[in-house]
Structures are given as C-alpha cells and as structure tokens.
Short mmCIF file of C-alpha atoms and ligand atoms in Angstrom, two decimals:
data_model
loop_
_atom_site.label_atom_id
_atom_site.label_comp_id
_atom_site.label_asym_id
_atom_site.label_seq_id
_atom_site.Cartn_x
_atom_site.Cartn_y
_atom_site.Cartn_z
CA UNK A 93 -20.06 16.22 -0.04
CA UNK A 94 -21.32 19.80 1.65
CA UNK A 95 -18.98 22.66 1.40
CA UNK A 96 -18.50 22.41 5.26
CA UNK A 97 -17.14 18.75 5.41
CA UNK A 98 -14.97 19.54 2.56
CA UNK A 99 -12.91 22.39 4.09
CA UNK A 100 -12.74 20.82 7.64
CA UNK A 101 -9.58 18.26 8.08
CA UNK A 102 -10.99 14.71 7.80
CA UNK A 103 -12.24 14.05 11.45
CA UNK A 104 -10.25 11.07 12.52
CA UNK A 105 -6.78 13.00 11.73
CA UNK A 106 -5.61 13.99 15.15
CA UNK A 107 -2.65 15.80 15.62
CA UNK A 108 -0.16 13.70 17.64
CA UNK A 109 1.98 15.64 19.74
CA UNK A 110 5.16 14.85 18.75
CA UNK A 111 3.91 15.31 14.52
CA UNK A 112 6.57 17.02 13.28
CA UNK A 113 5.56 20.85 11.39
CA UNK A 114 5.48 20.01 8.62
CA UNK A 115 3.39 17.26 7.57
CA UNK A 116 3.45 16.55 4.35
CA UNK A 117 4.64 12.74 2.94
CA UNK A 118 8.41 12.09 2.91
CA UNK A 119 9.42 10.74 -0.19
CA UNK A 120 12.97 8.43 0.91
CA UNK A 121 14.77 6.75 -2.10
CA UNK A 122 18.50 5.83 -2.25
CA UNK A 123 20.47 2.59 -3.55
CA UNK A 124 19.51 -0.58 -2.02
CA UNK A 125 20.84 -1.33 1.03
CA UNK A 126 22.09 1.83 1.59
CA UNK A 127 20.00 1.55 4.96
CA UNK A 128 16.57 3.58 4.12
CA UNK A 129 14.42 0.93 6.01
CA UNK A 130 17.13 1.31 9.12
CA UNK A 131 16.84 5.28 9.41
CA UNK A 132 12.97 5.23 8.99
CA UNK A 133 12.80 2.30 11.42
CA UNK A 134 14.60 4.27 14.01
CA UNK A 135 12.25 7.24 13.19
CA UNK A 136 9.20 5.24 13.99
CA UNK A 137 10.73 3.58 17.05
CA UNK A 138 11.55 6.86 18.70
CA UNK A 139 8.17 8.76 17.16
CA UNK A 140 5.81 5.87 17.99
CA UNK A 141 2.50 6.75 16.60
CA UNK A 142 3.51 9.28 13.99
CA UNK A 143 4.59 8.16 11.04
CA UNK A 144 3.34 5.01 8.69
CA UNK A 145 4.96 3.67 5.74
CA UNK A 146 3.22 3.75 2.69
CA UNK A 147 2.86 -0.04 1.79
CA UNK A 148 3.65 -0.97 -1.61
CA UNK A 149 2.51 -3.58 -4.10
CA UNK A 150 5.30 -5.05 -5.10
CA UNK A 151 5.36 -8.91 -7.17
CA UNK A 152 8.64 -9.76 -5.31
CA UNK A 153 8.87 -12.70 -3.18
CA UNK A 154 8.74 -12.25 0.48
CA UNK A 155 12.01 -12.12 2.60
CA UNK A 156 11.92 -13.93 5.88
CA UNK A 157 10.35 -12.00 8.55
CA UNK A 158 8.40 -9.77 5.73
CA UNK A 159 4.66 -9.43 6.34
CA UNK A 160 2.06 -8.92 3.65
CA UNK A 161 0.46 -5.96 4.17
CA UNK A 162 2.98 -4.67 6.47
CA UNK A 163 5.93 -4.58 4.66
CA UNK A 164 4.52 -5.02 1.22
CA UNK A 165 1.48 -5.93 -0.59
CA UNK A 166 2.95 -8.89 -2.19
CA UNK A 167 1.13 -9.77 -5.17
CA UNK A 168 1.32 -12.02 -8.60
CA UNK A 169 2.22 -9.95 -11.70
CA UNK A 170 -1.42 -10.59 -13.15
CA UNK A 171 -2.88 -8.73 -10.08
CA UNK A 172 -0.34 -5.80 -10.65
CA UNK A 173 -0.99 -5.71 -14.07
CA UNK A 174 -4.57 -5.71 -13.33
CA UNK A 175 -4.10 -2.77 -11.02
CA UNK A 176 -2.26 -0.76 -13.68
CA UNK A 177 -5.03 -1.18 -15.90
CA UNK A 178 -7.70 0.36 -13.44
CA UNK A 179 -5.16 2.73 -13.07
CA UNK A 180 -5.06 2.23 -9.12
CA UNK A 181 -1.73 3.41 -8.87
CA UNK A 182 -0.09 6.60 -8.26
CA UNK A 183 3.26 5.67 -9.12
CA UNK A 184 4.65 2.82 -10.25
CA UNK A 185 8.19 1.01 -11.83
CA UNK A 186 9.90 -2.07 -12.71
CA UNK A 187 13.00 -2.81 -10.99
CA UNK A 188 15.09 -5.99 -11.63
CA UNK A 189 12.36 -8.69 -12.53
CA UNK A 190 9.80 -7.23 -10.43
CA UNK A 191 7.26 -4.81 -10.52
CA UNK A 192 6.79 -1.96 -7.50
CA UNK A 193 3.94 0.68 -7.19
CA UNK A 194 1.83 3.16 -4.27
CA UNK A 195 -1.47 2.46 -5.30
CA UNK A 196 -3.86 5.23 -4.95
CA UNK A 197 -5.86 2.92 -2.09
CA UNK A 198 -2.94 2.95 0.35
CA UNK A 199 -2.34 6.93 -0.03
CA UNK A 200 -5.91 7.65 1.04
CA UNK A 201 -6.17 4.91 3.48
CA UNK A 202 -2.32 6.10 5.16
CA UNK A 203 -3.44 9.89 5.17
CA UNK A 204 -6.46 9.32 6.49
CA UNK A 205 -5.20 7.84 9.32
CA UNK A 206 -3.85 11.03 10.59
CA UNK A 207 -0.24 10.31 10.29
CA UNK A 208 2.66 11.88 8.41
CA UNK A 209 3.19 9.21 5.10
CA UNK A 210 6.34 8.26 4.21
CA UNK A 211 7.20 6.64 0.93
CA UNK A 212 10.29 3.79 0.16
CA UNK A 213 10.37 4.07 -3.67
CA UNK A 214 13.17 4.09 -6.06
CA UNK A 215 13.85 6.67 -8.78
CA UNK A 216 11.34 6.18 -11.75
CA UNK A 217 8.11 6.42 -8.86
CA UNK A 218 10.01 9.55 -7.39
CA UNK A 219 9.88 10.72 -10.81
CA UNK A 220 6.02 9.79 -11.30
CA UNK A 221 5.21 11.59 -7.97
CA UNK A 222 7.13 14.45 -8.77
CA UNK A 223 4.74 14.82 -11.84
CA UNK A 224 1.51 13.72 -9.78
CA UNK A 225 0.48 17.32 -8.12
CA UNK A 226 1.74 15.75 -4.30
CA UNK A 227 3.44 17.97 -2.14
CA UNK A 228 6.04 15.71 -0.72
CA UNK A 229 9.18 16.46 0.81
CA UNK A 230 12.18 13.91 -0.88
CA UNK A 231 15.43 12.49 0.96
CA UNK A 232 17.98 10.69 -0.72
CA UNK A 233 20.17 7.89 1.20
CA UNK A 234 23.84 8.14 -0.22
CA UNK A 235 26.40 4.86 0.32
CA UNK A 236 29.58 6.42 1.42
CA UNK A 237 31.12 4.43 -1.50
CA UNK A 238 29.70 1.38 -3.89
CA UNK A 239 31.89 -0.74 -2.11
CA UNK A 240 30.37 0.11 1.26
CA UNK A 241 27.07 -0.38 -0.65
CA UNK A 242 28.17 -3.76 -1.55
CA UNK A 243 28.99 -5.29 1.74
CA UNK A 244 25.87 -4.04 3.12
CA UNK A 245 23.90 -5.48 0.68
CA UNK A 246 25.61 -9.04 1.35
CA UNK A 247 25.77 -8.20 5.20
CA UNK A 248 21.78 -8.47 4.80
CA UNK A 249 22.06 -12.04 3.49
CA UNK A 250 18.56 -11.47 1.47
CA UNK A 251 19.62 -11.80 -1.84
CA UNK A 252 20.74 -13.92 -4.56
CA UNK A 253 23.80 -13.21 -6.61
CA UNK A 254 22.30 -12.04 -9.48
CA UNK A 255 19.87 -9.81 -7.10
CA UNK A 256 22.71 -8.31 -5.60
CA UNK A 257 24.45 -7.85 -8.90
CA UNK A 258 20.77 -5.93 -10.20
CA UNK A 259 21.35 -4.02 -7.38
CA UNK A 260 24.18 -2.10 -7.37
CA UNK A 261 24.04 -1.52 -11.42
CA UNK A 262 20.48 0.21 -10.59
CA UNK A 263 23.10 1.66 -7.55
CA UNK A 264 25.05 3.94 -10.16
CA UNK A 265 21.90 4.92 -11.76
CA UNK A 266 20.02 5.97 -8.61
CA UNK A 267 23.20 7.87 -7.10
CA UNK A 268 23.56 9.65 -11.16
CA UNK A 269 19.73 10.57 -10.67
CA UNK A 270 20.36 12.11 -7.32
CA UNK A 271 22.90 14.91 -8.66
CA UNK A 272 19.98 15.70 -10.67
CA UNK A 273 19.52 19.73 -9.14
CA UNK A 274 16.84 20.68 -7.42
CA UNK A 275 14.78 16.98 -6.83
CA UNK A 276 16.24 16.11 -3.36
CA UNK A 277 15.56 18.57 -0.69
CA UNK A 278 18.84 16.53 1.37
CA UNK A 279 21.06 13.72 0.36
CA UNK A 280 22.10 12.03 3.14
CA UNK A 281 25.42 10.39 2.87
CA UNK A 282 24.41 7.47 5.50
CA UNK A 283 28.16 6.42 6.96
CA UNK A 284 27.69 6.47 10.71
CA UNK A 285 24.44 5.69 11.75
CA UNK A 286 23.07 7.24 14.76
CA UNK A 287 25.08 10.21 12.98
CA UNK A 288 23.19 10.06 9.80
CA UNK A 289 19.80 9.33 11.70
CA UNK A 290 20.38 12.28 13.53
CA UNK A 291 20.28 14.46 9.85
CA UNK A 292 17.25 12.64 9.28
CA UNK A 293 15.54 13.25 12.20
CA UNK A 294 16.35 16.89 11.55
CA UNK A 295 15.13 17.00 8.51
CA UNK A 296 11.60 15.63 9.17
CA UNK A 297 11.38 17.56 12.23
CA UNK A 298 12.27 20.99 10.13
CA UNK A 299 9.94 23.77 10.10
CA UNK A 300 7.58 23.90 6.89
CA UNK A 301 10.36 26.32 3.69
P1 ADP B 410 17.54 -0.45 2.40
O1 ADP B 410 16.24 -0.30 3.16
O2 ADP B 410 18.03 0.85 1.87
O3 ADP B 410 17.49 -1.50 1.33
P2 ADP B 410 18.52 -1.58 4.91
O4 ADP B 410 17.95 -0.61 5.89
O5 ADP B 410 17.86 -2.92 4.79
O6 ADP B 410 18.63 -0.92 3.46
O7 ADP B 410 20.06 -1.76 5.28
C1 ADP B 410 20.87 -2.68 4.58
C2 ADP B 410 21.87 -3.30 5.57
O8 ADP B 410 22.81 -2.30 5.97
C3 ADP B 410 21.21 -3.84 6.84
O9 ADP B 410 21.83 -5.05 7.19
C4 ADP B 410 21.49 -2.73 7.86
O10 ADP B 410 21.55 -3.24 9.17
C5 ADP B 410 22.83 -2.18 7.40
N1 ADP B 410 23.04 -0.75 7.69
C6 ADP B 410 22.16 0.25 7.54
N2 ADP B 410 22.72 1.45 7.87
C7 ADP B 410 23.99 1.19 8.25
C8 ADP B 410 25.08 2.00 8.69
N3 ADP B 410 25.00 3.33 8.82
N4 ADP B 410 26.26 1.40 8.97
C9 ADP B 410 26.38 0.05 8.82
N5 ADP B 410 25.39 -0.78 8.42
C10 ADP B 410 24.20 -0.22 8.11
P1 5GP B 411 13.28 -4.00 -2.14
O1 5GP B 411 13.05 -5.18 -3.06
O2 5GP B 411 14.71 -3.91 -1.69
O3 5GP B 411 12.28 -3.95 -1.01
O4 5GP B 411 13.01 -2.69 -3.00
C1 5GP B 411 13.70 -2.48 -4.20
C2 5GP B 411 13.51 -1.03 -4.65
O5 5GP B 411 12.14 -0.79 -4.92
C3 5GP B 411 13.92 -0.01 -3.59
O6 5GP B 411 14.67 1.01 -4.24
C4 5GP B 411 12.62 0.54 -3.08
O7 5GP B 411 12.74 1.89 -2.69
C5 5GP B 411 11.78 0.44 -4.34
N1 5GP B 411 10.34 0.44 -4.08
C6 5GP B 411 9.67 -0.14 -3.07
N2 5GP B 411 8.35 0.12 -3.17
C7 5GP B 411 8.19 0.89 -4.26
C8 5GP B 411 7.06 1.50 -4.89
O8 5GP B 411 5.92 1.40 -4.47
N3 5GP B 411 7.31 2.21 -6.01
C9 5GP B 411 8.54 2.37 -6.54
N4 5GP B 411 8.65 3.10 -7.64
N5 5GP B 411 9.63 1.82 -5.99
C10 5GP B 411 9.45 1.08 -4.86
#
C-alpha cells in the first residue's frame, strides 16, 4: 500500500456529528448483570449512528431474542478452538463453561466502519487488550451491593441456577480486579439508572486526557 493511502484515514470513516472527541474503543466490563448492555443500549439509542458493539464469538447458547451476528457470534467450541489456533483473536477467555473472544476480523471490520468500537468483555480479555498495543479507554460497571447484583441477575430470567450461581462467584472476582489501580479510567457504581447513564454518557463524551 503507497505511502499516501497509508497516512490518510481509511476513506469510508466519516465523522458523524455527534462522534464524541475522543474516539478511541471503550473497553466496558463489570459483573454480570450489573446492567453494561442497559447503559450502552441507551448510549446507542440516544447516539444513533455512532457507536457499534464489537461482536463477540462466544460458544454460549443463544438467549431468546439474541441474534447471531448481532449480539454474538455464536459458535461450537471446535470452531472457537479452531479460531484460537489461527490465532484470529485479539483477546480471548473462558468464563463458566463457555468460551468468549474479539476476534481480530470484527475489530477491523467495526473500525472500519467509521464508528467509535465499544467492547463487552470480562476481566481476563481486558487484561489481554491491555497487553495488545490498543489504545482503549476502560469503564467498569459496579453493583451497588452483591445482593443488588443478585436480584438483577434473576430479574433477567436468562439463566439457570447454576449460571447464576457462576455468576456472581466470577462477581467477587471481577469487582477484586477492578480495585486493581490505575486499569479503569471510571468505575461506575450503576444504582440509579438514568443517573448512572448520565456518568457514562459523560465519560464517552469527555475530551481526549
Ligand atoms: P449485563 O449486560 O451487565 O449482563 P443487563 O444490562 O442485561 O446486564 O442488566 C441486567 C438486568 O438488570 C436487566 O434486567 C436490566 O433491565 C436490569 N438493570 C440494569 N440496570 C439497572 C438499574 N440501574 N436499576 C435496576 N435494574 C437495572
Ligand atoms: P454473557 O454470557 O452474560 O453475555 O457474558 C458473560 C461475560 O462474558 C460478560 O462478563 C461479558 O462481558 C463477557 N464477554 C462477552 N464477550 C466477550 C469477549 O469477547 N471476550 C471476553 N474476554 N469476555 C467477553
């Protein structure tokens, strides 16, 4: 590729009006249930056109309503594995049973499309991207208590017993990880929603440091 092409921003990456300064990805990661795919949601409803979710591989099954290659790339273990060994992925972890990874496809295909990336991963693949070389920006989502946690996770009527019970023990691990200095830039402790949103909105919106 000539010198010229390589300098210039890739052609089809216009800047949407309301992108926010700074455009690097945002990395979000918090408990389960603690509501990450609620704030973001909100984000994208009120900033239509740009931000896009970085869509995972993941080998979980499909909840209702979940669409492959929307919400997830849901694939069988073999595949993932598979992937691994090409090393397609940029980050990826186990978590409960299942296997979850940003494969290096969906980074180039999601930037390219001119839009600020945002990544849903827990904390091993914020870990991994930490250590990759990306510039990212990283929120945490805080529960205001486990308990809190709990009832949101069974409010969502997704999961099985023994998900939920995966859940909040990876829970205390994730919310140890966070006090971790200097790998958030904000934890967000989400308690009131359109208060917490509002942080978040902030936050994304908040001049390049
Ligand atoms: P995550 O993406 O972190 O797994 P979700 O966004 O699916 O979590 O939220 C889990 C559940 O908690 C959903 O039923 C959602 O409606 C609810 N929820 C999210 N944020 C709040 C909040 N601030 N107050 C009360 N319920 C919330
Ligand atoms: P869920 O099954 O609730 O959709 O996701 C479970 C956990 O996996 C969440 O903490 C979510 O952030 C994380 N996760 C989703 N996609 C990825 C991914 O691509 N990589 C990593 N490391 N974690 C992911």
């Amino acid at each position: 590729m000539g010198k010229e092409q390589k300098d210039e921003k890739p052609a089809d990456t216009p800047l949407p009006s309301s992108a926010p300064p700074d455009r690097r990805p945002i990395v979000v990661s918090g408990p389960s249930g603690v509501g990450k795919g609620t704030l973001y949601g909100l984000l994208f409803e009120r900033h239509p056109d740009t931000f896009c979710l970085s869509v995972s591989h993941t080998t979980r099954d499909p909840r209702p309503g979940e669409e492959h290659a929307v919400h997830y790339h849901f694939v069988k273990m073999e595949d993932f594995e598979d992937l691994i060994a090409k090393d397609g992925f940029v980050e990826h972890a186990k978590y409960g049973r299942n296997r979850y990874g940003t494969s290096k496809m969906t980074i180039e295909e999601q930037t390219k499309k001119g839009k600020v990336v945002l990544l849903d991963i827990e904390m091993e693949g914020v870990k991994q991207i930490k250590n990759s070389g990306i510039d990212a920006r990283y929120i945490f989502v805080s529960p205001p208590s486990i308990e809190t946690l709990e009832q949101r996770l069974r409010g969502r009527g997704t999961e099985t017993e023994q998900s939920i019970q995966e859940r909040l023990a990876q829970a205390q691990k994730e919310l140890d990880f966070s006090k971790t200095p200097g790998v958030h830039d904000i934890i967000i402790v989400n308690d009131d929603l359109e208060a917490s949103y509002k942080k978040f909105e902030e936050f994304v919106y908040s001049p390049p440091q």
